[in-house]
Coordinates of C-alpha atoms in Angstrom, one line a residue:
M1 CA 0.0 0.0 0.0
D2 CA 1.4 3.4 -1.0
Y3 CA 1.3 6.5 1.2
S4 CA 2.0 10.1 0.1
D5 CA 4.9 11.8 1.8
P6 CA 3.5 14.9 3.7
K7 CA 6.9 16.7 3.4
R8 CA 7.0 16.3 -0.3
K9 CA 3.4 17.5 -0.6
N10 CA 4.1 20.5 1.4
N11 CA 7.2 21.3 -0.6
V12 CA 5.1 21.2 -3.9
V13 CA 2.5 23.5 -2.4
G14 CA 5.1 25.9 -1.2
K15 CA 6.7 26.1 -4.7
I16 CA 3.3 26.8 -6.2
L17 CA 2.6 29.6 -3.7
L18 CA 6.0 31.1 -4.3
A19 CA 5.5 31.1 -8.0
A20 CA 2.1 32.7 -7.7
T21 CA 3.5 35.4 -5.3
L22 CA 6.3 36.2 -7.7
T23 CA 3.9 36.4 -10.7
A24 CA 1.6 38.8 -8.8
V25 CA 4.6 41.0 -7.8
C26 CA 5.8 41.1 -11.4
I27 CA 2.3 42.2 -12.6
I28 CA 2.0 44.9 -10.0
M29 CA 5.5 46.2 -11.0
L30 CA 4.6 46.2 -14.7
K31 CA 1.4 48.1 -14.1
Q32 CA 3.3 50.7 -12.2
C33 CA 5.7 51.2 -15.1
P34 CA 4.7 54.4 -17.0
T35 CA 5.0 52.6 -20.4
F36 CA 2.9 49.6 -19.5
N37 CA -0.4 51.1 -20.7
S38 CA 1.1 53.4 -23.2
P39 CA 0.0 52.9 -26.8
S40 CA 2.5 51.4 -29.2
P41 CA 4.4 54.1 -31.3
F42 CA 3.2 52.1 -34.3
S43 CA -0.4 53.0 -33.5
L44 CA 0.2 56.7 -33.5
R45 CA 1.1 59.1 -36.4
E46 CA 4.2 61.1 -36.0
D47 CA 5.2 64.2 -37.8
G48 CA 7.9 63.6 -40.3
M49 CA 7.6 59.8 -39.9
I50 CA 6.1 57.6 -42.7
H51 CA 4.8 54.3 -41.5
V52 CA 4.8 51.6 -44.2
L53 CA 3.0 48.3 -44.1
V54 CA 5.0 45.7 -46.1
T55 CA 2.8 42.7 -46.9
G56 CA 4.8 39.6 -47.9
G57 CA 7.7 41.2 -46.2
A58 CA 9.5 38.0 -45.3
G59 CA 9.8 36.9 -48.9
Y60 CA 12.6 37.6 -51.4
I61 CA 11.5 41.1 -52.7
G62 CA 9.5 42.2 -49.7
S63 CA 12.4 41.6 -47.3
H64 CA 14.7 43.7 -49.5
A65 CA 12.1 46.4 -49.7
A66 CA 11.7 46.4 -45.9
L67 CA 15.5 46.6 -45.4
R68 CA 15.7 49.6 -47.8
L69 CA 12.8 51.4 -46.1
L70 CA 14.4 51.0 -42.6
K71 CA 17.7 52.3 -44.0
D72 CA 16.0 55.4 -45.3
G73 CA 14.3 56.1 -42.0
Y74 CA 10.8 54.8 -42.6
R75 CA 8.8 53.1 -39.9
V76 CA 8.1 49.5 -41.1
T77 CA 5.6 46.8 -40.1
I78 CA 5.8 43.5 -41.9
V79 CA 2.9 41.1 -42.4
D80 CA 3.6 37.6 -43.8
N81 CA 1.8 34.3 -43.4
L82 CA 5.1 32.5 -44.0
S83 CA 3.6 30.3 -46.7
R84 CA 6.2 31.3 -49.3
G85 CA 9.7 32.7 -49.6
N86 CA 12.1 32.3 -46.8
L87 CA 10.0 31.8 -43.8
G88 CA 2.2 36.0 -48.9
C89 CA -0.1 38.3 -46.4
S90 CA -2.7 36.7 -44.1
Q91 CA -5.8 35.6 -46.0
E92 CA -8.1 35.9 -43.0
P93 CA -10.0 39.3 -43.2
K94 CA -10.4 39.6 -39.4
A95 CA -6.7 39.2 -38.9
V96 CA -5.8 41.7 -41.6
N97 CA -8.4 44.2 -40.3
S98 CA -7.0 43.8 -36.8
I99 CA -3.5 44.7 -38.0
F100 CA -4.9 47.9 -39.6
S101 CA -6.9 48.9 -36.6
Q102 CA -3.9 48.6 -34.3
N103 CA -1.5 50.5 -36.5
A104 CA -1.5 53.9 -38.1
F105 CA -0.2 53.2 -41.6
D106 CA 0.7 55.9 -44.1
A107 CA 1.5 53.6 -47.0
V108 CA 1.2 50.0 -48.1
M109 CA 3.6 48.1 -50.2
H110 CA 1.8 44.9 -51.3
F111 CA 4.2 42.1 -52.1
A112 CA 2.1 39.2 -50.7
A113 CA 1.4 36.9 -53.7
V114 CA 2.4 33.6 -55.4
A115 CA 4.5 34.2 -58.5
Y116 CA 5.8 31.2 -60.2
V117 CA 5.0 30.8 -63.9
G118 CA 5.2 27.0 -64.0
E119 CA 3.0 26.6 -60.9
S120 CA 0.5 29.1 -62.2
T121 CA -0.2 26.9 -65.3
M122 CA -0.8 24.0 -62.9
Y123 CA -3.0 25.8 -60.4
P124 CA -4.6 28.8 -62.3
L125 CA -7.6 29.2 -59.9
K126 CA -5.3 29.2 -56.9
Y127 CA -3.3 32.0 -58.5
Y128 CA -6.4 34.0 -59.5
H129 CA -7.7 33.8 -55.9
N130 CA -4.4 34.8 -54.4
I131 CA -3.7 37.7 -56.6
T132 CA -7.3 39.1 -56.7
S133 CA -9.4 38.1 -53.7
N134 CA -6.6 38.3 -51.1
T135 CA -5.6 41.8 -52.4
L136 CA -9.2 42.9 -51.9
V137 CA -8.9 41.9 -48.3
V138 CA -6.1 44.3 -47.9
L139 CA -8.0 47.1 -49.7
E140 CA -11.1 46.6 -47.6
S141 CA -9.1 46.9 -44.4
M142 CA -7.5 50.0 -45.8
A143 CA -10.9 51.5 -46.5
A144 CA -12.3 50.5 -43.1
N145 CA -9.3 52.0 -41.2
D146 CA -8.8 55.3 -43.0
T147 CA -5.6 54.3 -44.8
L148 CA -7.0 55.5 -48.1
H149 CA -5.8 59.0 -47.9
R150 CA -2.3 57.9 -46.7
Y151 CA -0.5 57.2 -49.9
P152 CA -0.8 53.4 -50.2
L153 CA 1.5 51.9 -52.7
I154 CA 0.2 48.8 -54.5
H155 CA 1.8 46.9 -57.3
M156 CA -1.3 45.0 -58.5
E157 CA -2.2 45.5 -62.2
K158 CA -6.0 45.1 -61.7
L159 CA -6.3 47.6 -58.8
R160 CA -7.6 50.4 -61.0
R161 CA -10.4 48.2 -62.3
W162 CA -11.3 47.2 -58.8
Q163 CA -11.4 50.8 -57.7
K164 CA -13.9 51.7 -60.4
T165 CA -16.1 48.7 -59.8
S166 CA -15.8 48.2 -56.1
S167 CA -18.9 48.2 -53.9
L168 CA -16.9 50.1 -51.4
T169 CA -18.1 53.7 -51.7
S170 CA -15.0 54.9 -49.7
L171 CA -12.8 53.2 -52.2
K172 CA -14.5 54.4 -55.3
N173 CA -14.6 58.0 -54.1
S174 CA -11.2 58.1 -52.4
D175 CA -8.2 60.1 -53.2
M176 CA -6.1 57.0 -52.9
A177 CA -2.6 57.4 -54.4
I178 CA -1.9 54.3 -56.4
M179 CA 1.4 53.3 -58.0
I180 CA 1.3 50.0 -60.0
L181 CA 4.7 48.6 -60.8
R182 CA 5.0 45.9 -63.5
Y183 CA 7.9 43.5 -62.6
F184 CA 10.2 41.6 -64.9
N185 CA 12.6 38.8 -64.0
V186 CA 14.2 39.6 -60.6
I187 CA 17.7 38.5 -59.7
G188 CA 20.5 39.4 -57.3
S189 CA 20.8 40.0 -53.6
D190 CA 21.5 42.7 -51.1
P191 CA 25.0 44.0 -52.0
D192 CA 26.0 44.0 -48.3
G193 CA 25.2 40.3 -47.9
R194 CA 22.4 40.8 -45.4
L195 CA 19.6 39.2 -47.5
G196 CA 19.2 36.8 -50.3
E197 CA 16.7 34.3 -51.9
A198 CA 16.1 30.9 -50.3
P199 CA 12.8 29.4 -51.3
R200 CA 11.5 26.3 -49.5
P201 CA 12.7 23.0 -50.9
E202 CA 9.2 22.1 -52.2
L203 CA 9.0 25.4 -54.1
R204 CA 12.4 25.1 -55.9
E205 CA 11.0 23.3 -58.9
H206 CA 8.9 26.3 -59.7
G207 CA 11.4 28.9 -58.7
R208 CA 13.5 31.5 -60.6
I209 CA 16.2 30.4 -63.0
S210 CA 18.8 32.0 -60.9
G211 CA 17.9 29.8 -57.9
A212 CA 18.0 26.7 -60.2
C213 CA 21.4 27.7 -61.4
F214 CA 22.7 28.1 -57.9
D215 CA 21.2 24.8 -56.8
A216 CA 23.0 23.1 -59.7
A217 CA 26.3 24.8 -58.9
R218 CA 26.0 23.7 -55.3
G219 CA 25.1 20.1 -56.3
I220 CA 21.6 20.2 -54.7
I221 CA 20.2 19.2 -58.1
A222 CA 22.0 17.2 -60.8
G223 CA 21.8 20.0 -63.4
L224 CA 19.9 22.9 -64.8
K225 CA 16.8 22.3 -66.9
V226 CA 16.2 24.8 -69.8
T227 CA 12.8 24.5 -71.4
G228 CA 12.4 25.4 -75.0
T229 CA 15.2 25.8 -77.6
D230 CA 13.1 26.3 -80.7
Y231 CA 11.8 29.9 -80.2
K232 CA 12.3 32.5 -82.9
T233 CA 15.2 34.2 -81.1
H234 CA 18.9 34.4 -82.0
D235 CA 19.8 31.2 -80.1
G236 CA 16.4 29.5 -79.8
T237 CA 15.9 30.2 -76.1
C238 CA 13.5 32.7 -74.5
I239 CA 14.5 36.3 -74.1
R240 CA 13.9 37.9 -70.8
D241 CA 14.6 41.2 -69.0
Y242 CA 16.6 40.5 -65.8
I243 CA 16.4 43.3 -63.1
D244 CA 18.5 43.4 -59.9
V245 CA 16.4 43.3 -56.7
T246 CA 18.3 46.4 -55.5
D247 CA 17.1 48.4 -58.5
L248 CA 13.6 47.1 -58.1
V249 CA 13.4 48.2 -54.5
D250 CA 14.7 51.6 -55.5
A251 CA 11.9 51.9 -58.0
H252 CA 9.4 51.3 -55.2
V253 CA 10.9 53.9 -53.0
K254 CA 10.8 56.5 -55.8
A255 CA 7.2 55.5 -56.5
L256 CA 6.3 56.0 -52.9
E257 CA 7.9 59.5 -52.9
K258 CA 6.1 60.5 -56.1
A259 CA 2.7 59.1 -55.3
M260 CA -0.1 61.8 -55.6
P261 CA -3.6 61.6 -54.0
G262 CA -6.2 60.7 -56.5
K263 CA -3.7 59.7 -59.1
V264 CA -2.7 56.3 -60.6
G265 CA 0.7 55.6 -62.0
I266 CA 1.5 52.5 -64.0
Y267 CA 5.2 51.8 -64.7
N268 CA 7.3 49.0 -66.2
V269 CA 10.3 48.3 -64.0
G270 CA 13.1 46.7 -66.0
T271 CA 16.4 47.3 -67.7
G272 CA 14.9 47.5 -71.2
M273 CA 17.5 44.9 -72.3
G274 CA 16.6 41.4 -73.2
R275 CA 19.0 38.4 -72.6
S276 CA 18.5 34.9 -73.7
V277 CA 18.3 32.0 -71.3
K278 CA 21.5 30.6 -72.8
E279 CA 23.2 33.9 -72.1
F280 CA 21.9 33.8 -68.6
V281 CA 23.3 30.3 -68.1
Q282 CA 26.7 31.3 -69.3
A283 CA 26.7 34.3 -67.0
C284 CA 25.8 32.0 -64.1
K285 CA 28.6 29.6 -64.9
K286 CA 31.1 32.5 -64.8
A287 CA 29.6 34.0 -61.6
T288 CA 29.8 30.6 -59.7
G289 CA 32.9 29.3 -61.3
V290 CA 31.1 26.0 -61.9
D291 CA 30.6 24.3 -65.2
I292 CA 26.9 23.6 -64.6
K293 CA 25.4 20.6 -66.4
V294 CA 22.5 21.8 -68.6
D295 CA 19.6 19.6 -69.9
Y296 CA 17.5 21.1 -72.8
L297 CA 13.9 20.1 -72.7
P298 CA 10.7 20.9 -74.7
R299 CA 8.8 24.2 -74.2
R300 CA 7.0 24.9 -71.0
P301 CA 3.3 26.0 -71.2
G302 CA 2.8 29.7 -70.6
D303 CA 6.2 30.9 -71.8
Y304 CA 6.5 33.7 -74.4
A305 CA 9.5 33.9 -76.8
E306 CA 10.5 37.4 -75.8
V307 CA 9.5 39.6 -72.8
F308 CA 11.4 42.7 -71.9
S309 CA 10.4 46.1 -70.7
D310 CA 10.1 49.6 -72.0
P311 CA 11.1 51.6 -68.9
S312 CA 11.0 55.0 -70.6
K313 CA 8.0 56.2 -68.6
I314 CA 9.5 55.5 -65.2
N315 CA 12.8 57.0 -66.4
R316 CA 11.0 60.1 -67.3
E317 CA 8.4 60.6 -64.6
L318 CA 10.1 59.1 -61.5
N319 CA 13.7 59.7 -62.6
W320 CA 14.5 56.0 -62.1
T321 CA 17.0 54.0 -64.1
A322 CA 18.3 50.6 -63.5
K323 CA 22.0 50.8 -62.3
Y324 CA 22.9 47.1 -61.6
T325 CA 22.7 45.9 -65.2
D326 CA 25.7 43.7 -65.4
L327 CA 24.1 40.2 -65.3
Q328 CA 27.3 38.4 -64.2
K329 CA 28.0 40.9 -61.4
S330 CA 24.4 40.6 -60.0
L331 CA 24.6 36.8 -60.1
K332 CA 28.0 36.9 -58.4
V333 CA 26.6 39.0 -55.5
A334 CA 23.7 36.5 -55.1
W335 CA 26.1 33.5 -55.3
R336 CA 28.2 35.0 -52.5
W337 CA 25.1 35.0 -50.3
Q338 CA 24.2 31.5 -51.4
K339 CA 27.6 30.1 -50.4
S340 CA 27.5 31.7 -47.0
H341 CA 23.9 30.6 -46.3
Q342 CA 23.9 26.9 -47.2
K343 CA 20.7 26.2 -45.4
G344 CA 19.0 29.5 -46.3
Y345 CA 18.3 31.8 -43.4
E346 CA 19.6 30.5 -40.1
S347 CA 17.1 32.7 -38.2
P348 CA 14.2 34.9 -39.2
L349 CA 15.1 38.3 -40.4
L350 CA 13.1 41.5 -40.3
M351 CA 10.2 39.7 -38.7
A352 CA 9.4 42.3 -36.0
S353 CA 7.7 45.6 -36.5

């Protein structure tokens, strides 16, 4: 027959009482602290300070944009559901609205989206929902929380159509400042080595050609797969406009600075120069110093023979011009980050407001 030890029982009760007492003391001390009940600085507007919400801010482009904004003295809040990229905005309307209600945003940079061509042909409805419905969630929260007059910056192509047809009276009649930036093929990394691109393993198959080149150079995959060699181009492969992520982020900042209430600006953001996939592969080989094995395959659905930008409008109106146009140099910077981050990000970056 087992009997409980009264000394042991008393010892346990004593520890519980001690823990409860210490907890109560800590709560009392915290409440007496003058900053305990103070509102977060992020919930208040401050003269001379622009507070920017960056959706999808843990992803490749969003994280670089957040870093640049912080460097330039902006106040930054990142929202990311961690479904893509290194660690996409929450799709739950209540959660998004709560974020807007608790923060005083002056601008929104909307990067939360899925953006892989190959995957988009496999799951078109998923892409349509993500790029339209989920963006409307952000817009509705902006309308409900008086962010409309605070220079939001959105890069969605269909936003102007939504603004005209929306059932939201406040959206239709607002003086929202809209800047729509049309992207081309983004490459490169932060020149100071603080950020790079590290998609999740399950997303690598649908990722950018630069990531595939680096994976082949590191031996993660057996070789690089190039789809389509019979296009009507000078070497049979697709022609694309490759823009360095540093230039792309700079275009966003200039767009934010030039945004005007009630006006909509639509701009191509690219170098204006087309390079073939074969030229890209050669540049990647030189940047990595690895003779990457290349497998040439049939065309991929959804690919056009030539896609490159005409950036004359953004050059003229925003005084923006791509500076990092040496393909090999951009890839070399990105390769340096890849080599020093073999497992991607060792710890989350830029996750706090």
